[in-house]
Short mmCIF file of C-alpha atoms and ligand atoms in Angstrom, two decimals:
data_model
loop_
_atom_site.label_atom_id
_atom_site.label_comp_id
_atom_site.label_asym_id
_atom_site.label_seq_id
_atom_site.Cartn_x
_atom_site.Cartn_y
_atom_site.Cartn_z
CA UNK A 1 152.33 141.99 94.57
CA UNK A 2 153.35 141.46 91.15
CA UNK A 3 153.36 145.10 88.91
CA UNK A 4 151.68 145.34 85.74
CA UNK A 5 153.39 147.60 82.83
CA UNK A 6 150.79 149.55 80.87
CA UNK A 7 150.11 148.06 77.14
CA UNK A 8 151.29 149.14 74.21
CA UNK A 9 148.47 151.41 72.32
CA UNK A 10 147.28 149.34 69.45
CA UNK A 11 149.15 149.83 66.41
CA UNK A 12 146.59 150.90 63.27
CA UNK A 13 148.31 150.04 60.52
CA UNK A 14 149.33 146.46 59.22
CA UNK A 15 152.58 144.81 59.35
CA UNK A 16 155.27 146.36 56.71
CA UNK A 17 156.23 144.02 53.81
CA UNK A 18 160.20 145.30 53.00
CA UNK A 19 160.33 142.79 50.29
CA UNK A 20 158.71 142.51 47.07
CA UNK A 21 157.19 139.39 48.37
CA UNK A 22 157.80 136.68 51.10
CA UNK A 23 155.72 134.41 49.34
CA UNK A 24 157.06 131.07 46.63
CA UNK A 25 154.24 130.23 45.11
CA UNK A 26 151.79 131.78 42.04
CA UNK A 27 150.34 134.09 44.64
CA UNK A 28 149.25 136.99 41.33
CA UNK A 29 147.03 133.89 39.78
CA UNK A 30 144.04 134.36 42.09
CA UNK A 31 144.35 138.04 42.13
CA UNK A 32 144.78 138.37 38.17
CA UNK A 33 141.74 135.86 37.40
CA UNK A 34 139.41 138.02 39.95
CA UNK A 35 140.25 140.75 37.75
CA UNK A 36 139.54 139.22 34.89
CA UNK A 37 136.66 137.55 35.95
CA UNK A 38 135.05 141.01 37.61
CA UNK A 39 136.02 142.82 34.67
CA UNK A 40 134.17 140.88 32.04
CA UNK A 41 131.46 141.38 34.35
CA UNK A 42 131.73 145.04 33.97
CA UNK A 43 132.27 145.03 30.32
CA UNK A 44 129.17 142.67 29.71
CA UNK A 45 127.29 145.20 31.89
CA UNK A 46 128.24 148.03 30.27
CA UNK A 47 126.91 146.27 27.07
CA UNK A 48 123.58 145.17 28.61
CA UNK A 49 122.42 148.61 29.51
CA UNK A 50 123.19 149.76 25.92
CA UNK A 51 121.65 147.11 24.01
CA UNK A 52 118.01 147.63 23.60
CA UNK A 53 117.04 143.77 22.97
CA UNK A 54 115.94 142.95 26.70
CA UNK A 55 112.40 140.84 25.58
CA UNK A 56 111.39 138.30 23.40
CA UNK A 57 108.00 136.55 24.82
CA UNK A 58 108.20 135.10 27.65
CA UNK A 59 111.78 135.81 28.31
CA UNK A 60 113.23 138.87 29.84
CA UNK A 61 116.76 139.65 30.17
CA UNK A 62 117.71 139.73 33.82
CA UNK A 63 119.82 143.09 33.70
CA UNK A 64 116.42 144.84 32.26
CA UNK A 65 114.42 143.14 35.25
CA UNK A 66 111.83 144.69 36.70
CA UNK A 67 111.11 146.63 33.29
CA UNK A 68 109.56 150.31 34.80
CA UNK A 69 109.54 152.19 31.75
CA UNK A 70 106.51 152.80 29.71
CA UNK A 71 108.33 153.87 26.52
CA UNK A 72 111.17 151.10 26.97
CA UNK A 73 109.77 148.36 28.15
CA UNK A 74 107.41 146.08 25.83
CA UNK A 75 104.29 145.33 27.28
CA UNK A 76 104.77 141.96 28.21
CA UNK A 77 107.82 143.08 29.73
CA UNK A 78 106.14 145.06 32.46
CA UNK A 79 105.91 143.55 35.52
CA UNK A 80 102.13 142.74 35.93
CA UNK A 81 101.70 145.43 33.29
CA UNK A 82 102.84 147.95 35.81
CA UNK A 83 105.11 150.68 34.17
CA UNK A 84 105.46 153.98 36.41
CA UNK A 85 107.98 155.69 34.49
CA UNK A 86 106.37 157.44 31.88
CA UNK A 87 107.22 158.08 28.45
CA UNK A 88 109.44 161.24 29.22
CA UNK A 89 112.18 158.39 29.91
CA UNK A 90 113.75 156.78 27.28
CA UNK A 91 116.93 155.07 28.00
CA UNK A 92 118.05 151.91 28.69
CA UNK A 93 115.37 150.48 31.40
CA UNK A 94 118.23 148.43 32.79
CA UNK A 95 119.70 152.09 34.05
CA UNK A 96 116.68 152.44 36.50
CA UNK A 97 117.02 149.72 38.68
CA UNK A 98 121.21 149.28 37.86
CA UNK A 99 121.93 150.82 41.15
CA UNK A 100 120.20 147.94 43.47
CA UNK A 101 122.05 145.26 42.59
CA UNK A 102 124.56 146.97 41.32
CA UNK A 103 125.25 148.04 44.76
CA UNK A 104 124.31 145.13 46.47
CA UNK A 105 127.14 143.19 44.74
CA UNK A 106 129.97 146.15 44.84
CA UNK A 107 129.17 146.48 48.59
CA UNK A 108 129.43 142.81 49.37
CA UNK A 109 132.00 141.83 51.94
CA UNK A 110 133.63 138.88 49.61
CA UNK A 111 133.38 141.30 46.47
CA UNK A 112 135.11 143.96 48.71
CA UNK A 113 138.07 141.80 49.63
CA UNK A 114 138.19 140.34 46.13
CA UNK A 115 138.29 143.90 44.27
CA UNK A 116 140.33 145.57 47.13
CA UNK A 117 143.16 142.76 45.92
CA UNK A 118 142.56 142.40 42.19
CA UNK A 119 142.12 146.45 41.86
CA UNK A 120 143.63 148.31 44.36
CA UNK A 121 145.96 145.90 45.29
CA UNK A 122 145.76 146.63 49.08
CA UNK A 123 147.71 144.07 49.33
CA UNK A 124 147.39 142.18 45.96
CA UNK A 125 148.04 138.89 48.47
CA UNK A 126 149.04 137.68 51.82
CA UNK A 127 152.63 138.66 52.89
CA UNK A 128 153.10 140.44 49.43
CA UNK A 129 154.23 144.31 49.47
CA UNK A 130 151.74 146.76 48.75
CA UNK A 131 151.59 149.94 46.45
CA UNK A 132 150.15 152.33 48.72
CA UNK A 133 151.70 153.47 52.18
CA UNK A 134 148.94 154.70 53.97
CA UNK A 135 145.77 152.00 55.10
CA UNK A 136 142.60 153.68 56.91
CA UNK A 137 140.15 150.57 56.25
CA UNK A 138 137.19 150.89 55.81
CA UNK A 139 136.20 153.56 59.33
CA UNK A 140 136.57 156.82 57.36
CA UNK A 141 134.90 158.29 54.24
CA UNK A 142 134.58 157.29 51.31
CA UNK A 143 134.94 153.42 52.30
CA UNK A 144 132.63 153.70 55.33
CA UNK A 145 129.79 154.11 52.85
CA UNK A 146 130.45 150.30 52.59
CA UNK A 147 127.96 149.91 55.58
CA UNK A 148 125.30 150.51 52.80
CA UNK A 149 125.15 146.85 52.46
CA UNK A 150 122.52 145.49 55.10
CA UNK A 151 119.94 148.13 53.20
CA UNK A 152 120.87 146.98 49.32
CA UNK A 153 120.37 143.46 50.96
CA UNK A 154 116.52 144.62 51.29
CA UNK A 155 116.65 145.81 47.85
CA UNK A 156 118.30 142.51 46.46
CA UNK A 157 115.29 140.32 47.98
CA UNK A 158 113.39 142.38 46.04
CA UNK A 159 115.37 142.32 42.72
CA UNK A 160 115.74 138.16 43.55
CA UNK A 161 111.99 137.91 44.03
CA UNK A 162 110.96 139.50 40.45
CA UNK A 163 113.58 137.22 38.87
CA UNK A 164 112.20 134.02 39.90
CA UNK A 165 108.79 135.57 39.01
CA UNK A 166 110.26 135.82 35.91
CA UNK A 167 111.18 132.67 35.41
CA UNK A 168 108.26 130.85 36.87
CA UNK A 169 106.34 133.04 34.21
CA UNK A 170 108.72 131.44 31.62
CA UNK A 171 108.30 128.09 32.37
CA UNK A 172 104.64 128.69 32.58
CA UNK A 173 104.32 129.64 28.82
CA UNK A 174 107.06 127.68 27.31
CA UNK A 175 108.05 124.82 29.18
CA UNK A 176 110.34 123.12 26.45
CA UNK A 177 111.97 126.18 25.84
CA UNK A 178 116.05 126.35 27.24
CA UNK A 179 115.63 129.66 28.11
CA UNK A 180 112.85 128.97 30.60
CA UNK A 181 115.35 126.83 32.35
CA UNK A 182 118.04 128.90 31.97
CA UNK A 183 116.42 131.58 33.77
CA UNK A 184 115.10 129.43 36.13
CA UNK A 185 118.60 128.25 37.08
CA UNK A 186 119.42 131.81 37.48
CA UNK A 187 117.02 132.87 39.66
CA UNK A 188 118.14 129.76 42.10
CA UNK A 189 121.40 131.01 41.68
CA UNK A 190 120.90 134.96 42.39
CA UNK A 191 118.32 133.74 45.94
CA UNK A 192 120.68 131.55 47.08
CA UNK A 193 124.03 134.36 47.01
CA UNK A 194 121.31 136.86 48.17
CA UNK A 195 120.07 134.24 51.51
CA UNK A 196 123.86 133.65 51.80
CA UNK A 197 124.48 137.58 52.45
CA UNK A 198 126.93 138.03 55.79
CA UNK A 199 123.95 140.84 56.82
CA UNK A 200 121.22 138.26 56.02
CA UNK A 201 122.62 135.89 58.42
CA UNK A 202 122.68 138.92 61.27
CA UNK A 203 119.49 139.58 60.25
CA UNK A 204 118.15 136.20 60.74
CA UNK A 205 119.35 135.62 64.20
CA UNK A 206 122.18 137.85 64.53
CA UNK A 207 121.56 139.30 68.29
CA UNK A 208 119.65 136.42 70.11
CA UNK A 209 121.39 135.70 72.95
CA UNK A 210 118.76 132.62 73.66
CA UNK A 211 118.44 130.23 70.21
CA UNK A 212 116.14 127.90 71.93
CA UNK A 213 113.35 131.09 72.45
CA UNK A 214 113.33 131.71 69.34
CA UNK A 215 113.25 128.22 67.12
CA UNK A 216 111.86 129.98 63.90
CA UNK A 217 114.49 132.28 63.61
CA UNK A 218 117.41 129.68 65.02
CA UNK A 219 116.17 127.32 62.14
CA UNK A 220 116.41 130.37 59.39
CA UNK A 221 119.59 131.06 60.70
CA UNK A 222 120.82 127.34 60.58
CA UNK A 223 119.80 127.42 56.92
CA UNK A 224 121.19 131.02 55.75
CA UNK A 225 124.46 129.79 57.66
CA UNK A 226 125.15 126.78 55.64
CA UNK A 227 124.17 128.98 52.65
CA UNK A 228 126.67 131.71 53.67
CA UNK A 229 129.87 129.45 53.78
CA UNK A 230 129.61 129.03 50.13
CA UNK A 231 129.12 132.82 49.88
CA UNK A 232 132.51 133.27 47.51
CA UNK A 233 131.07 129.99 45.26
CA UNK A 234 127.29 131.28 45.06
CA UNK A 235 128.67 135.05 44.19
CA UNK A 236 130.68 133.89 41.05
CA UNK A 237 128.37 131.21 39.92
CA UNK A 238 125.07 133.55 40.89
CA UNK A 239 127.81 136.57 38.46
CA UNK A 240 128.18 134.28 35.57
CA UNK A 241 124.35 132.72 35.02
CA UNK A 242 123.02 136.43 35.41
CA UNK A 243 125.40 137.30 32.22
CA UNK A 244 124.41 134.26 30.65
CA UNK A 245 120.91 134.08 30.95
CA UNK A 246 120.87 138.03 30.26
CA UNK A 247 122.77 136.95 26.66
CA UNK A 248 121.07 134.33 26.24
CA UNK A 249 118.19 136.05 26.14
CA UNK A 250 119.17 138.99 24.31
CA UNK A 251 120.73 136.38 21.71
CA UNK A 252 117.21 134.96 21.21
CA UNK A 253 115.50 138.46 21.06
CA UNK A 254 118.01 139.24 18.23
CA UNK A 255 116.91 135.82 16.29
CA UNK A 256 120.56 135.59 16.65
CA UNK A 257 119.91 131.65 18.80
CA UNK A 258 117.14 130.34 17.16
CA UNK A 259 115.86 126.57 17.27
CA UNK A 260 112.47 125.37 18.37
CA UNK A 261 113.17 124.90 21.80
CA UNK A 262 115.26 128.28 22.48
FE1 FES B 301 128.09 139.34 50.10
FE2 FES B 301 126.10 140.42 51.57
S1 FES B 301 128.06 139.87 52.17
S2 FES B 301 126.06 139.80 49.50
#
């Protein structure tokens, strides 16, 4: 009877780096363009909620969407003319509603690898050393709040929902205009990295143990799947067109872009 030696208990932290780097290439690029990239996102946010040009008819800027304040929001701005926060607010309405997809995005699993790199640099890249010697992941507080996620997912249909209202509402009432289509385009862009969410996949048909009981949710699931392997692609693209419809239409509401068909 062959003897068995007890295993090893698991080690919990990852393998030591004792060089600078093992790696040859431009490993920093990726890292360095995240940051750049995620930054300008939260500069141009910052921006957004300040500036108070968020509607020229029939456009409305994406970061002020849905518009909830009575004393902010324009009335054609509304959505369906429904403002519950009174006049006693009177901020930025972008501020409101900043939080859902706000924290949909910061919570995502490919934006938490991609600022966990670019921003903590924990580890900045593969088989490069790290700055900080101690690595809990994310099963303690504060990163464990990261499970958030499957319920901003909820919030994110939502948000996704009232921008391609938005946009169908655009096209409605000017149907030459660019902006139309650029929020249209945008709205395509923010549902499809919102279907392509890692929770909306487990959602979809995440615990079936039998696909074939349950073809409805099998065929979601085939969909949302194909969606989610382009997760990383849809959440840069979906990033960019939300800043650049947003300016776009800010630009207009300024009179800053203005030719027929803006
Ligand atoms: Fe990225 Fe859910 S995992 S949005």
């Amino acid at each position: 009877m062959t003897q068995t030696t007890p295993e090893a208990p698991m080690r919990r932290q990852r393998a030591q780096v004792k060089v600078r780097t093992l790696r040859t290439d431009r490993w920093w690029l990726v890292p360095f363009l995240t940051f750049l990239g995620l930054s300008s996102f939260l500069v141009y946010g910052v921006w957004a909620i300040i500036d108070n040009s968020i509607f020229v008819e029939p456009y409305i800027a994406p970061f002020a969407s849905p518009c909830l304040a009575a004393a902010t929001c324009p009335e054609g701005a509304q959505l369906f003319g429904w403002a519950p926060i009174g006049d006693w607010y009177t901020l930025s309405p972008g501020l409101l509603i900043l939080a859902l997809p706000g924290g949909f995005r910061l919570t995502c699993y490919y934006y938490r690898k991609s600022y966990y790199r670019s921003f903590w640099l924990s580890p900045p890249a593969c088989a490069v050393q790290e700055p900080h010697g101690k690595y809990t992941g994310e099963r303690r507080f504060p990163l464990i709040i990261q499970n958030v996620h499957r319920y901003f997912f909820y919030a994110a249909i939502v948000i996704g929902l009232v921008l391609a209202y938005d946009a169908v509402l655009a096209v409605v009432h000017k149907p030459l205009g660019l902006g139309s289509w650029i929020l249209i385009a945008n709205a395509v862009l923010i549902n499809a990295y919102t279907l392509s969410c890692h929770s909306c996949r487990h959602i979809t048909a995440g615990r079936l143990n039998h696909f074939s009981r349950h073809p409805l949710r099998y065929r979601a699931w085939t969909f949302v799947s194909k969606l989610n392997a382009k997760h990383q692609p849809l959440a840069w693209a979906s990033m960019f067109s939300v800043m650049g419809a947003d300016f776009y239409v800010r630009m207009v509401a300024k009179g800053i872009i203005a030719f027929p068909y803006a």
